[in-house]
């Protein structure tokens, strides 16, 4: 009986499997899905760029240093200490001994050469190598009219390497404008400063005699807009950074923050306060025509355009607490997107369009966070006593903001500094500045606006 | 009557004592008595559960040394030429001294691609492969039959079952037609590969449009688990059309495979993993 059952079961099973075999391919290639990885930084070796003369060699070393520093600061790369290098390359034109680079665990290798031409031009060539594939990946030449422009050359090369290895457009060839603060709390001297994104090459744009506030960079030009009390009343100024030329945009009594540019740089968007009721406006920078977008008895403030210019994110307490709202750029279709606990402030739309950065205040702590434009996926990236005023790197990968420490009972402490954080929430780092600094605003890539410089 | 009551009372008391007093001491002997009995353990490997495995003879690695070796000789010749070209920066990008570089390159160049095949010598593979034509003569039916035949029947003495198993296995090998899944990797073996890759695959976190960055790569393996050539990106059009995000994602996948080798894979199942299509899906990794 048992045997019979087993036999019946066997034939049934055989038939089923035969059917399955008929339906499926006879021999399918093994397929494996890898959906787990790690966010370990990519080990990379940057060799000092070669040069003939002592000056070229010095530049080669300095440029390699800047590239190394840039890549390290991203948190995505792990530059290997040069002292570990085994392969002492004799010159720029040899193919590296890849095994030597794999021994020190370098996945990528950068070599380069500096040539100072007779006309004073600085020419830098570099090559990127893949040590595991044992392949030349790509190479390029970057020039600058002056040897003094070597830092910018290093940033441009960093951008190219970063872009090839991460797919993202680089953000090293950029600048940051901010408010430098010196002196005691009661008598703060605030000056506008523009510096390279890594903290070098600071340039003062104002002398500190008058209060300056909230500079913002144009997304398409080397132009900033900021507020100053130079004439006794708060006024909004446009300034061409390179030439120093300025013009007054207008008097806006009741304006508490400088405007932000539209993505094309032709308009600004801002809020004006009229007896406790602030509303959102835009202004065309050529015609100076002002248009009101919000009509609500509640406070509507901190507007920022989406990168396509079609929508505006702002904050409002029309729902009872200060939350984030999105509307069309003509003021239509207002919709609340934030529903978390606490208050939301200073929303800024990512230049990549995929995220909105904001400051969140919850139970006395400050956070910098991001969420999608529909309000989903809220993620808090930083937390401190006071974090505020996020600004996006032009590639939408990194946020810079300012952080204030609490003032101690003896009146000390309370310093304000610039910080940056990756949108993943990792890699929170201070940005070096000579003194206290607040209100950073990131410039577009210099190579993107250099040709439209006016 | 009185005796009855007494007996009943005593029995009740006895029953009560038995209930209340812990009885290990009573059980002890019996437990000791039972201990020597050997536990009946059937050692079953995972692949028997997850695979419809062939009978014993199946696990021979597929022969075809010719097929596997054939592609080897050609590469060295064309490669160096390509290396020189590759090692020289794109002409439009590098203006000065274009002729100087090729001059320098040749000595070092052959190391490049030539080294990859060289590094993984095939020799170990050849001896291990006595061609076994009969093995190809299997089918699902065979393997199922073989598997079922392996099942011991209760009404058969062990020896008989063993004999029957052998008989049916050889019968399966000789009589039926070919099939390929006999040596499929088990789920846990695949998981081991995935775990190994998870350590090797570094993906630039935070990249936008993660759903666009799923990469398919075909890899040919040597029997020792090393790669027998450069991993081949299957989404060639997407790779070449200049989407920088995709190119970086694909490169990271290739880099991970190169860095991760050799893979620990069961040599007896070589024919099932000599070519593998990997799908790298960063969506989960990027949390989007």
PDB file of N, CA and C in Angstrom, chain A residues 3 10 13-14 17-18 21 27 29-38 40 42-43 92-93 95 107 113 125-127 132-136 139-141 163-168 352 354 372 397 423-424, chain B residues 86-87 89 93-94 96 101 104-105 108 111-112 140-141 144 148-149 153 194 198-199 201-203 205-208 218 230 244-245 247-248 251 255 258-259 272 275-281 284-285 288:
ATOM      1  N   UNK A   3       3.909   1.445  -0.733  1.00  0.00           N
ATOM      2  CA  UNK A   3       4.697   1.424  -1.947  1.00  0.00           C
ATOM      3  C   UNK A   3       3.904   2.011  -3.108  1.00  0.00           C
ATOM      4  N   UNK A  10       5.476   9.486  -6.917  1.00  0.00           N
ATOM      5  CA  UNK A  10       6.653   9.650  -7.756  1.00  0.00           C
ATOM      6  C   UNK A  10       6.285  10.033  -9.181  1.00  0.00           C
ATOM      7  N   UNK A  13       4.948  13.597  -9.341  1.00  0.00           N
ATOM      8  CA  UNK A  13       6.033  14.560  -9.177  1.00  0.00           C
ATOM      9  C   UNK A  13       6.866  14.662 -10.455  1.00  0.00           C
ATOM     10  N   UNK A  14       7.166  13.503 -11.006  1.00  0.00           N
ATOM     11  CA  UNK A  14       7.944  13.463 -12.242  1.00  0.00           C
ATOM     12  C   UNK A  14       7.227  14.236 -13.341  1.00  0.00           C
ATOM     13  N   UNK A  17       7.478  18.037 -12.728  1.00  0.00           N
ATOM     14  CA  UNK A  17       8.793  18.583 -13.022  1.00  0.00           C
ATOM     15  C   UNK A  17       9.053  18.584 -14.512  1.00  0.00           C
ATOM     16  N   UNK A  18       8.574  17.535 -15.181  1.00  0.00           N
ATOM     17  CA  UNK A  18       8.747  17.477 -16.631  1.00  0.00           C
ATOM     18  C   UNK A  18       8.048  18.661 -17.282  1.00  0.00           C
ATOM     19  N   UNK A  21      10.049  21.696 -16.735  1.00  0.00           N
ATOM     20  CA  UNK A  21      11.236  21.689 -17.586  1.00  0.00           C
ATOM     21  C   UNK A  21      10.879  22.098 -19.002  1.00  0.00           C
ATOM     22  N   UNK A  27      18.846  25.537 -20.161  1.00  0.00           N
ATOM     23  CA  UNK A  27      19.930  25.936 -19.271  1.00  0.00           C
ATOM     24  C   UNK A  27      20.020  27.446 -19.238  1.00  0.00           C
ATOM     25  N   UNK A  29      21.414  31.021 -17.789  1.00  0.00           N
ATOM     26  CA  UNK A  29      22.623  31.520 -17.155  1.00  0.00           C
ATOM     27  C   UNK A  29      22.289  31.908 -15.716  1.00  0.00           C
ATOM     28  N   UNK A  30      23.216  31.651 -14.842  1.00  0.00           N
ATOM     29  CA  UNK A  30      23.006  32.007 -13.447  1.00  0.00           C
ATOM     30  C   UNK A  30      22.896  33.527 -13.325  1.00  0.00           C
ATOM     31  N   UNK A  31      21.859  33.979 -12.649  1.00  0.00           N
ATOM     32  CA  UNK A  31      21.670  35.424 -12.465  1.00  0.00           C
ATOM     33  C   UNK A  31      21.697  35.740 -10.981  1.00  0.00           C
ATOM     34  N   UNK A  32      22.468  36.721 -10.636  1.00  0.00           N
ATOM     35  CA  UNK A  32      22.567  37.103  -9.228  1.00  0.00           C
ATOM     36  C   UNK A  32      22.359  38.606  -9.113  1.00  0.00           C
ATOM     37  N   UNK A  33      21.460  38.983  -8.234  1.00  0.00           N
ATOM     38  CA  UNK A  33      21.222  40.411  -8.027  1.00  0.00           C
ATOM     39  C   UNK A  33      21.977  40.880  -6.796  1.00  0.00           C
ATOM     40  N   UNK A  34      22.747  41.928  -6.990  1.00  0.00           N
ATOM     41  CA  UNK A  34      23.489  42.513  -5.881  1.00  0.00           C
ATOM     42  C   UNK A  34      22.773  43.810  -5.501  1.00  0.00           C
ATOM     43  N   UNK A  35      22.129  43.822  -4.343  1.00  0.00           N
ATOM     44  CA  UNK A  35      21.463  45.059  -3.937  1.00  0.00           C
ATOM     45  C   UNK A  35      22.022  45.561  -2.613  1.00  0.00           C
ATOM     46  N   UNK A  36      23.108  44.925  -2.189  1.00  0.00           N
ATOM     47  CA  UNK A  36      23.751  45.387  -0.963  1.00  0.00           C
ATOM     48  C   UNK A  36      25.171  45.812  -1.297  1.00  0.00           C
ATOM     49  N   UNK A  37      25.548  46.934  -0.805  1.00  0.00           N
ATOM     50  CA  UNK A  37      26.910  47.397  -1.007  1.00  0.00           C
ATOM     51  C   UNK A  37      27.309  48.179   0.210  1.00  0.00           C
ATOM     52  N   UNK A  38      28.283  49.015   0.046  1.00  0.00           N
ATOM     53  CA  UNK A  38      28.706  49.821   1.181  1.00  0.00           C
ATOM     54  C   UNK A  38      28.987  51.223   0.691  1.00  0.00           C
ATOM     55  N   UNK A  40      31.632  52.866   1.562  1.00  0.00           N
ATOM     56  CA  UNK A  40      33.030  53.152   1.871  1.00  0.00           C
ATOM     57  C   UNK A  40      33.602  54.108   0.843  1.00  0.00           C
ATOM     58  N   UNK A  42      36.060  55.719  -1.809  1.00  0.00           N
ATOM     59  CA  UNK A  42      36.905  55.089  -2.820  1.00  0.00           C
ATOM     60  C   UNK A  42      38.369  55.458  -2.558  1.00  0.00           C
ATOM     61  N   UNK A  43      39.218  54.452  -2.366  1.00  0.00           N
ATOM     62  CA  UNK A  43      40.630  54.766  -2.141  1.00  0.00           C
ATOM     63  C   UNK A  43      41.266  55.288  -3.434  1.00  0.00           C
ATOM     64  N   UNK A  92      55.616  61.598 -16.217  1.00  0.00           N
ATOM     65  CA  UNK A  92      54.184  61.601 -16.481  1.00  0.00           C
ATOM     66  C   UNK A  92      53.778  60.571 -17.532  1.00  0.00           C
ATOM     67  N   UNK A  93      54.722  60.216 -18.411  1.00  0.00           N
ATOM     68  CA  UNK A  93      54.327  59.446 -19.588  1.00  0.00           C
ATOM     69  C   UNK A  93      54.454  57.932 -19.442  1.00  0.00           C
ATOM     70  N   UNK A  95      53.300  54.238 -18.063  1.00  0.00           N
ATOM     71  CA  UNK A  95      52.106  53.571 -17.521  1.00  0.00           C
ATOM     72  C   UNK A  95      52.459  53.070 -16.119  1.00  0.00           C
ATOM     73  N   UNK A 107      42.315  52.194  -5.595  1.00  0.00           N
ATOM     74  CA  UNK A 107      41.454  51.786  -6.701  1.00  0.00           C
ATOM     75  C   UNK A 107      41.665  52.677  -7.912  1.00  0.00           C
ATOM     76  N   UNK A 113      50.974  66.583 -14.866  1.00  0.00           N
ATOM     77  CA  UNK A 113      52.180  67.334 -15.231  1.00  0.00           C
ATOM     78  C   UNK A 113      51.837  68.816 -15.330  1.00  0.00           C
ATOM     79  N   UNK A 125      48.174  68.974 -17.115  1.00  0.00           N
ATOM     80  CA  UNK A 125      47.596  67.786 -17.748  1.00  0.00           C
ATOM     81  C   UNK A 125      47.480  66.715 -16.679  1.00  0.00           C
ATOM     82  N   UNK A 126      46.432  65.932 -16.773  1.00  0.00           N
ATOM     83  CA  UNK A 126      46.339  64.849 -15.793  1.00  0.00           C
ATOM     84  C   UNK A 126      45.741  63.608 -16.435  1.00  0.00           C
ATOM     85  N   UNK A 127      45.998  62.470 -15.806  1.00  0.00           N
ATOM     86  CA  UNK A 127      45.398  61.208 -16.256  1.00  0.00           C
ATOM     87  C   UNK A 127      44.825  60.489 -15.040  1.00  0.00           C
ATOM     88  N   UNK A 132      42.522  48.396 -10.839  1.00  0.00           N
ATOM     89  CA  UNK A 132      42.038  47.012 -10.866  1.00  0.00           C
ATOM     90  C   UNK A 132      41.759  46.558 -12.289  1.00  0.00           C
ATOM     91  N   UNK A 133      41.160  47.438 -13.071  1.00  0.00           N
ATOM     92  CA  UNK A 133      40.940  47.098 -14.470  1.00  0.00           C
ATOM     93  C   UNK A 133      42.233  47.268 -15.263  1.00  0.00           C
ATOM     94  N   UNK A 134      43.243  47.863 -14.633  1.00  0.00           N
ATOM     95  CA  UNK A 134      44.524  48.158 -15.281  1.00  0.00           C
ATOM     96  C   UNK A 134      44.282  48.949 -16.553  1.00  0.00           C
ATOM     97  N   UNK A 135      43.565  50.004 -16.388  1.00  0.00           N
ATOM     98  CA  UNK A 135      43.166  50.784 -17.556  1.00  0.00           C
ATOM     99  C   UNK A 135      43.398  52.271 -17.347  1.00  0.00           C
ATOM    100  N   UNK A 136      43.666  52.918 -18.449  1.00  0.00           N
ATOM    101  CA  UNK A 136      43.655  54.366 -18.485  1.00  0.00           C
ATOM    102  C   UNK A 136      42.192  54.776 -18.604  1.00  0.00           C
ATOM    103  N   UNK A 139      41.873  61.496 -19.473  1.00  0.00           N
ATOM    104  CA  UNK A 139      42.833  62.526 -19.126  1.00  0.00           C
ATOM    105  C   UNK A 139      42.419  63.818 -19.770  1.00  0.00           C
ATOM    106  N   UNK A 140      42.897  64.899 -19.255  1.00  0.00           N
ATOM    107  CA  UNK A 140      42.511  66.177 -19.823  1.00  0.00           C
ATOM    108  C   UNK A 140      43.557  67.234 -19.506  1.00  0.00           C
ATOM    109  N   UNK A 141      43.414  68.347 -20.163  1.00  0.00           N
ATOM    110  CA  UNK A 141      44.337  69.442 -19.943  1.00  0.00           C
ATOM    111  C   UNK A 141      43.544  70.654 -19.483  1.00  0.00           C
ATOM    112  N   UNK A 163      33.580  63.966 -11.225  1.00  0.00           N
ATOM    113  CA  UNK A 163      32.475  63.669 -12.133  1.00  0.00           C
ATOM    114  C   UNK A 163      32.638  62.304 -12.792  1.00  0.00           C
ATOM    115  N   UNK A 164      33.876  61.979 -13.169  1.00  0.00           N
ATOM    116  CA  UNK A 164      34.083  60.693 -13.830  1.00  0.00           C
ATOM    117  C   UNK A 164      33.826  59.530 -12.875  1.00  0.00           C
ATOM    118  N   UNK A 165      34.168  59.705 -11.615  1.00  0.00           N
ATOM    119  CA  UNK A 165      34.062  58.585 -10.677  1.00  0.00           C
ATOM    120  C   UNK A 165      32.714  58.511  -9.963  1.00  0.00           C
ATOM    121  N   UNK A 166      32.017  59.621  -9.837  1.00  0.00           N
ATOM    122  CA  UNK A 166      30.724  59.562  -9.140  1.00  0.00           C
ATOM    123  C   UNK A 166      29.551  59.780 -10.090  1.00  0.00           C
ATOM    124  N   UNK A 167      29.817  60.331 -11.263  1.00  0.00           N
ATOM    125  CA  UNK A 167      28.728  60.629 -12.181  1.00  0.00           C
ATOM    126  C   UNK A 167      28.121  61.999 -11.940  1.00  0.00           C
ATOM    127  N   UNK A 168      28.406  62.585 -10.783  1.00  0.00           N
ATOM    128  CA  UNK A 168      27.840  63.888 -10.454  1.00  0.00           C
ATOM    129  C   UNK A 168      28.741  64.997 -11.001  1.00  0.00           C
ATOM    130  N   UNK A 352      19.096  70.406  -8.062  1.00  0.00           N
ATOM    131  CA  UNK A 352      18.837  69.152  -8.765  1.00  0.00           C
ATOM    132  C   UNK A 352      17.334  68.892  -8.825  1.00  0.00           C
ATOM    133  N   UNK A 354      15.344  67.471  -6.720  1.00  0.00           N
ATOM    134  CA  UNK A 354      14.770  66.291  -6.072  1.00  0.00           C
ATOM    135  C   UNK A 354      14.475  66.473  -4.590  1.00  0.00           C
ATOM    136  N   UNK A 372      11.404  65.415   0.168  1.00  0.00           N
ATOM    137  CA  UNK A 372      11.055  65.528  -1.248  1.00  0.00           C
ATOM    138  C   UNK A 372      10.067  66.672  -1.431  1.00  0.00           C
ATOM    139  N   UNK A 397      24.356  68.086  -4.034  1.00  0.00           N
ATOM    140  CA  UNK A 397      24.854  66.966  -3.237  1.00  0.00           C
ATOM    141  C   UNK A 397      25.178  67.367  -1.798  1.00  0.00           C
ATOM    142  N   UNK A 423      24.098  65.184   1.574  1.00  0.00           N
ATOM    143  CA  UNK A 423      22.649  64.920   1.694  1.00  0.00           C
ATOM    144  C   UNK A 423      22.358  63.532   2.231  1.00  0.00           C
ATOM    145  N   UNK A 424      23.361  62.677   2.319  1.00  0.00           N
ATOM    146  CA  UNK A 424      23.142  61.382   2.950  1.00  0.00           C
ATOM    147  C   UNK A 424      23.126  61.525   4.468  1.00  0.00           C
TER     148      UNK A 424
ATOM    149  N   UNK B  86      44.705  53.836 -25.655  1.00  0.00           N
ATOM    150  CA  UNK B  86      43.963  54.262 -24.473  1.00  0.00           C
ATOM    151  C   UNK B  86      44.831  55.101 -23.556  1.00  0.00           C
ATOM    152  N   UNK B  87      46.069  54.668 -23.399  1.00  0.00           N
ATOM    153  CA  UNK B  87      46.931  55.367 -22.452  1.00  0.00           C
ATOM    154  C   UNK B  87      47.254  56.766 -22.928  1.00  0.00           C
ATOM    155  N   UNK B  89      46.067  60.203 -23.910  1.00  0.00           N
ATOM    156  CA  UNK B  89      44.838  60.974 -23.721  1.00  0.00           C
ATOM    157  C   UNK B  89      44.190  61.325 -25.048  1.00  0.00           C
ATOM    158  N   UNK B  93      41.956  66.591 -26.305  1.00  0.00           N
ATOM    159  CA  UNK B  93      42.126  67.115 -24.970  1.00  0.00           C
ATOM    160  C   UNK B  93      43.574  67.455 -24.677  1.00  0.00           C
ATOM    161  N   UNK B  94      44.459  66.675 -25.224  1.00  0.00           N
ATOM    162  CA  UNK B  94      45.874  66.900 -24.974  1.00  0.00           C
ATOM    163  C   UNK B  94      46.540  67.452 -26.202  1.00  0.00           C
ATOM    164  N   UNK B  96      49.755  69.158 -26.432  1.00  0.00           N
ATOM    165  CA  UNK B  96      51.192  69.060 -26.665  1.00  0.00           C
ATOM    166  C   UNK B  96      51.688  67.617 -26.675  1.00  0.00           C
ATOM    167  N   UNK B 101      54.070  60.391 -26.137  1.00  0.00           N
ATOM    168  CA  UNK B 101      53.471  59.403 -25.239  1.00  0.00           C
ATOM    169  C   UNK B 101      53.503  57.983 -25.787  1.00  0.00           C
ATOM    170  N   UNK B 104      56.713  56.284 -25.201  1.00  0.00           N
ATOM    171  CA  UNK B 104      56.990  55.825 -23.841  1.00  0.00           C
ATOM    172  C   UNK B 104      56.172  54.590 -23.479  1.00  0.00           C
ATOM    173  N   UNK B 105      54.982  54.556 -24.016  1.00  0.00           N
ATOM    174  CA  UNK B 105      54.004  53.587 -23.533  1.00  0.00           C
ATOM    175  C   UNK B 105      54.358  52.115 -23.776  1.00  0.00           C
ATOM    176  N   UNK B 108      55.481  49.409 -21.126  1.00  0.00           N
ATOM    177  CA  UNK B 108      54.594  49.163 -19.995  1.00  0.00           C
ATOM    178  C   UNK B 108      53.249  48.607 -20.437  1.00  0.00           C
ATOM    179  N   UNK B 111      51.616  44.981 -20.228  1.00  0.00           N
ATOM    180  CA  UNK B 111      51.246  44.528 -18.881  1.00  0.00           C
ATOM    181  C   UNK B 111      49.744  44.554 -18.721  1.00  0.00           C
ATOM    182  N   UNK B 112      49.153  45.547 -19.346  1.00  0.00           N
ATOM    183  CA  UNK B 112      47.768  45.861 -19.020  1.00  0.00           C
ATOM    184  C   UNK B 112      46.780  44.726 -19.193  1.00  0.00           C
ATOM    185  N   UNK B 140      15.719  16.369 -16.619  1.00  0.00           N
ATOM    186  CA  UNK B 140      14.978  16.566 -15.377  1.00  0.00           C
ATOM    187  C   UNK B 140      14.389  15.253 -14.891  1.00  0.00           C
ATOM    188  N   UNK B 141      13.863  14.551 -15.840  1.00  0.00           N
ATOM    189  CA  UNK B 141      13.221  13.300 -15.486  1.00  0.00           C
ATOM    190  C   UNK B 141      14.201  12.394 -14.766  1.00  0.00           C
ATOM    191  N   UNK B 144      15.035  13.771 -11.302  1.00  0.00           N
ATOM    192  CA  UNK B 144      13.943  13.561 -10.370  1.00  0.00           C
ATOM    193  C   UNK B 144      13.854  12.092 -10.014  1.00  0.00           C
ATOM    194  N   UNK B 148      14.326  10.518  -6.380  1.00  0.00           N
ATOM    195  CA  UNK B 148      13.302   9.698  -5.746  1.00  0.00           C
ATOM    196  C   UNK B 148      13.832   8.315  -5.433  1.00  0.00           C
ATOM    197  N   UNK B 149      14.655   7.853  -6.346  1.00  0.00           N
ATOM    198  CA  UNK B 149      15.208   6.522  -6.116  1.00  0.00           C
ATOM    199  C   UNK B 149      16.126   6.521  -4.909  1.00  0.00           C
ATOM    200  N   UNK B 153      13.483   3.174   1.139  1.00  0.00           N
ATOM    201  CA  UNK B 153      12.128   2.688   1.398  1.00  0.00           C
ATOM    202  C   UNK B 153      12.140   1.907   2.697  1.00  0.00           C
ATOM    203  N   UNK B 194      26.684  37.151  -2.648  1.00  0.00           N
ATOM    204  CA  UNK B 194      26.109  38.480  -2.427  1.00  0.00           C
ATOM    205  C   UNK B 194      26.785  39.172  -1.247  1.00  0.00           C
ATOM    206  N   UNK B 198      28.874  42.567  -1.329  1.00  0.00           N
ATOM    207  CA  UNK B 198      28.451  43.717  -0.521  1.00  0.00           C
ATOM    208  C   UNK B 198      29.654  44.391   0.124  1.00  0.00           C
ATOM    209  N   UNK B 199      30.678  43.601   0.398  1.00  0.00           N
ATOM    210  CA  UNK B 199      31.882  44.193   0.990  1.00  0.00           C
ATOM    211  C   UNK B 199      32.707  44.918  -0.064  1.00  0.00           C
ATOM    212  N   UNK B 201      31.476  46.223  -3.103  1.00  0.00           N
ATOM    213  CA  UNK B 201      30.795  47.204  -3.944  1.00  0.00           C
ATOM    214  C   UNK B 201      30.567  48.500  -3.166  1.00  0.00           C
ATOM    215  N   UNK B 202      31.377  49.485  -3.495  1.00  0.00           N
ATOM    216  CA  UNK B 202      31.186  50.811  -2.896  1.00  0.00           C
ATOM    217  C   UNK B 202      30.451  51.667  -3.901  1.00  0.00           C
ATOM    218  N   UNK B 203      29.334  52.183  -3.464  1.00  0.00           N
ATOM    219  CA  UNK B 203      28.540  52.980  -4.380  1.00  0.00           C
ATOM    220  C   UNK B 203      28.474  54.397  -3.853  1.00  0.00           C
ATOM    221  N   UNK B 205      27.054  57.052  -2.418  1.00  0.00           N
ATOM    222  CA  UNK B 205      25.731  57.228  -1.815  1.00  0.00           C
ATOM    223  C   UNK B 205      25.146  58.590  -2.165  1.00  0.00           C
ATOM    224  N   UNK B 206      23.849  58.646  -2.264  1.00  0.00           N
ATOM    225  CA  UNK B 206      23.202  59.926  -2.476  1.00  0.00           C
ATOM    226  C   UNK B 206      23.033  60.306  -3.939  1.00  0.00           C
ATOM    227  N   UNK B 207      23.449  59.421  -4.845  1.00  0.00           N
ATOM    228  CA  UNK B 207      23.282  59.732  -6.258  1.00  0.00           C
ATOM    229  C   UNK B 207      21.793  59.895  -6.582  1.00  0.00           C
ATOM    230  N   UNK B 208      21.528  60.797  -7.494  1.00  0.00           N
ATOM    231  CA  UNK B 208      20.136  61.016  -7.876  1.00  0.00           C
ATOM    232  C   UNK B 208      19.688  59.921  -8.843  1.00  0.00           C
ATOM    233  N   UNK B 218      27.919  40.894 -17.242  1.00  0.00           N
ATOM    234  CA  UNK B 218      28.178  39.462 -17.401  1.00  0.00           C
ATOM    235  C   UNK B 218      29.637  39.179 -17.073  1.00  0.00           C
ATOM    236  N   UNK B 230      37.633  40.760 -18.567  1.00  0.00           N
ATOM    237  CA  UNK B 230      37.016  41.940 -17.993  1.00  0.00           C
ATOM    238  C   UNK B 230      35.505  41.737 -17.947  1.00  0.00           C
ATOM    239  N   UNK B 244      26.522  60.282 -17.343  1.00  0.00           N
ATOM    240  CA  UNK B 244      27.666  60.163 -16.438  1.00  0.00           C
ATOM    241  C   UNK B 244      27.320  59.382 -15.172  1.00  0.00           C
ATOM    242  N   UNK B 245      26.091  59.516 -14.722  1.00  0.00           N
ATOM    243  CA  UNK B 245      25.684  58.776 -13.524  1.00  0.00           C
ATOM    244  C   UNK B 245      25.738  57.282 -13.800  1.00  0.00           C
ATOM    245  N   UNK B 247      27.389  55.721 -16.140  1.00  0.00           N
ATOM    246  CA  UNK B 247      28.752  55.254 -16.388  1.00  0.00           C
ATOM    247  C   UNK B 247      29.482  55.034 -15.059  1.00  0.00           C
ATOM    248  N   UNK B 248      29.298  55.976 -14.141  1.00  0.00           N
ATOM    249  CA  UNK B 248      29.966  55.838 -12.840  1.00  0.00           C
ATOM    250  C   UNK B 248      29.426  54.620 -12.093  1.00  0.00           C
ATOM    251  N   UNK B 251      30.814  51.514 -13.753  1.00  0.00           N
ATOM    252  CA  UNK B 251      32.232  51.366 -13.406  1.00  0.00           C
ATOM    253  C   UNK B 251      32.392  50.856 -11.980  1.00  0.00           C
ATOM    254  N   UNK B 255      34.344  47.557 -10.994  1.00  0.00           N
ATOM    255  CA  UNK B 255      35.443  47.672 -10.030  1.00  0.00           C
ATOM    256  C   UNK B 255      35.234  46.691  -8.864  1.00  0.00           C
ATOM    257  N   UNK B 258      36.091  43.162  -9.960  1.00  0.00           N
ATOM    258  CA  UNK B 258      37.530  42.979 -10.099  1.00  0.00           C
ATOM    259  C   UNK B 258      38.199  42.911  -8.730  1.00  0.00           C
ATOM    260  N   UNK B 259      37.715  43.765  -7.839  1.00  0.00           N
ATOM    261  CA  UNK B 259      38.328  43.846  -6.527  1.00  0.00           C
ATOM    262  C   UNK B 259      37.989  42.621  -5.673  1.00  0.00           C
ATOM    263  N   UNK B 272      27.798  25.583 -13.591  1.00  0.00           N
ATOM    264  CA  UNK B 272      26.638  26.450 -13.359  1.00  0.00           C
ATOM    265  C   UNK B 272      27.046  27.894 -13.110  1.00  0.00           C
ATOM    266  N   UNK B 275      29.618  31.274 -16.124  1.00  0.00           N
ATOM    267  CA  UNK B 275      29.186  32.568 -16.648  1.00  0.00           C
ATOM    268  C   UNK B 275      28.003  33.031 -15.803  1.00  0.00           C
ATOM    269  N   UNK B 276      28.103  34.212 -15.269  1.00  0.00           N
ATOM    270  CA  UNK B 276      27.053  34.719 -14.379  1.00  0.00           C
ATOM    271  C   UNK B 276      26.653  36.119 -14.827  1.00  0.00           C
ATOM    272  N   UNK B 277      25.361  36.352 -14.826  1.00  0.00           N
ATOM    273  CA  UNK B 277      24.906  37.715 -15.094  1.00  0.00           C
ATOM    274  C   UNK B 277      24.560  38.366 -13.758  1.00  0.00           C
ATOM    275  N   UNK B 278      25.309  39.398 -13.425  1.00  0.00           N
ATOM    276  CA  UNK B 278      25.058  40.124 -12.186  1.00  0.00           C
ATOM    277  C   UNK B 278      24.174  41.330 -12.463  1.00  0.00           C
ATOM    278  N   UNK B 279      23.227  41.567 -11.583  1.00  0.00           N
ATOM    279  CA  UNK B 279      22.434  42.782 -11.651  1.00  0.00           C
ATOM    280  C   UNK B 279      22.770  43.607 -10.410  1.00  0.00           C
ATOM    281  N   UNK B 280      23.292  44.787 -10.625  1.00  0.00           N
ATOM    282  CA  UNK B 280      23.618  45.670  -9.500  1.00  0.00           C
ATOM    283  C   UNK B 280      22.488  46.682  -9.349  1.00  0.00           C
ATOM    284  N   UNK B 281      21.807  46.590  -8.238  1.00  0.00           N
ATOM    285  CA  UNK B 281      20.645  47.445  -8.032  1.00  0.00           C
ATOM    286  C   UNK B 281      20.870  48.339  -6.811  1.00  0.00           C
ATOM    287  N   UNK B 284      18.022  50.086  -3.148  1.00  0.00           N
ATOM    288  CA  UNK B 284      17.906  49.857  -1.717  1.00  0.00           C
ATOM    289  C   UNK B 284      19.043  50.557  -0.978  1.00  0.00           C
ATOM    290  N   UNK B 285      20.200  50.484  -1.615  1.00  0.00           N
ATOM    291  CA  UNK B 285      21.407  51.070  -1.031  1.00  0.00           C
ATOM    292  C   UNK B 285      21.253  52.567  -0.821  1.00  0.00           C
ATOM    293  N   UNK B 288      16.044  54.889  -1.638  1.00  0.00           N
ATOM    294  CA  UNK B 288      15.016  55.645  -2.350  1.00  0.00           C
ATOM    295  C   UNK B 288      14.001  54.721  -2.978  1.00  0.00           C
TER     296      UNK B 288
END
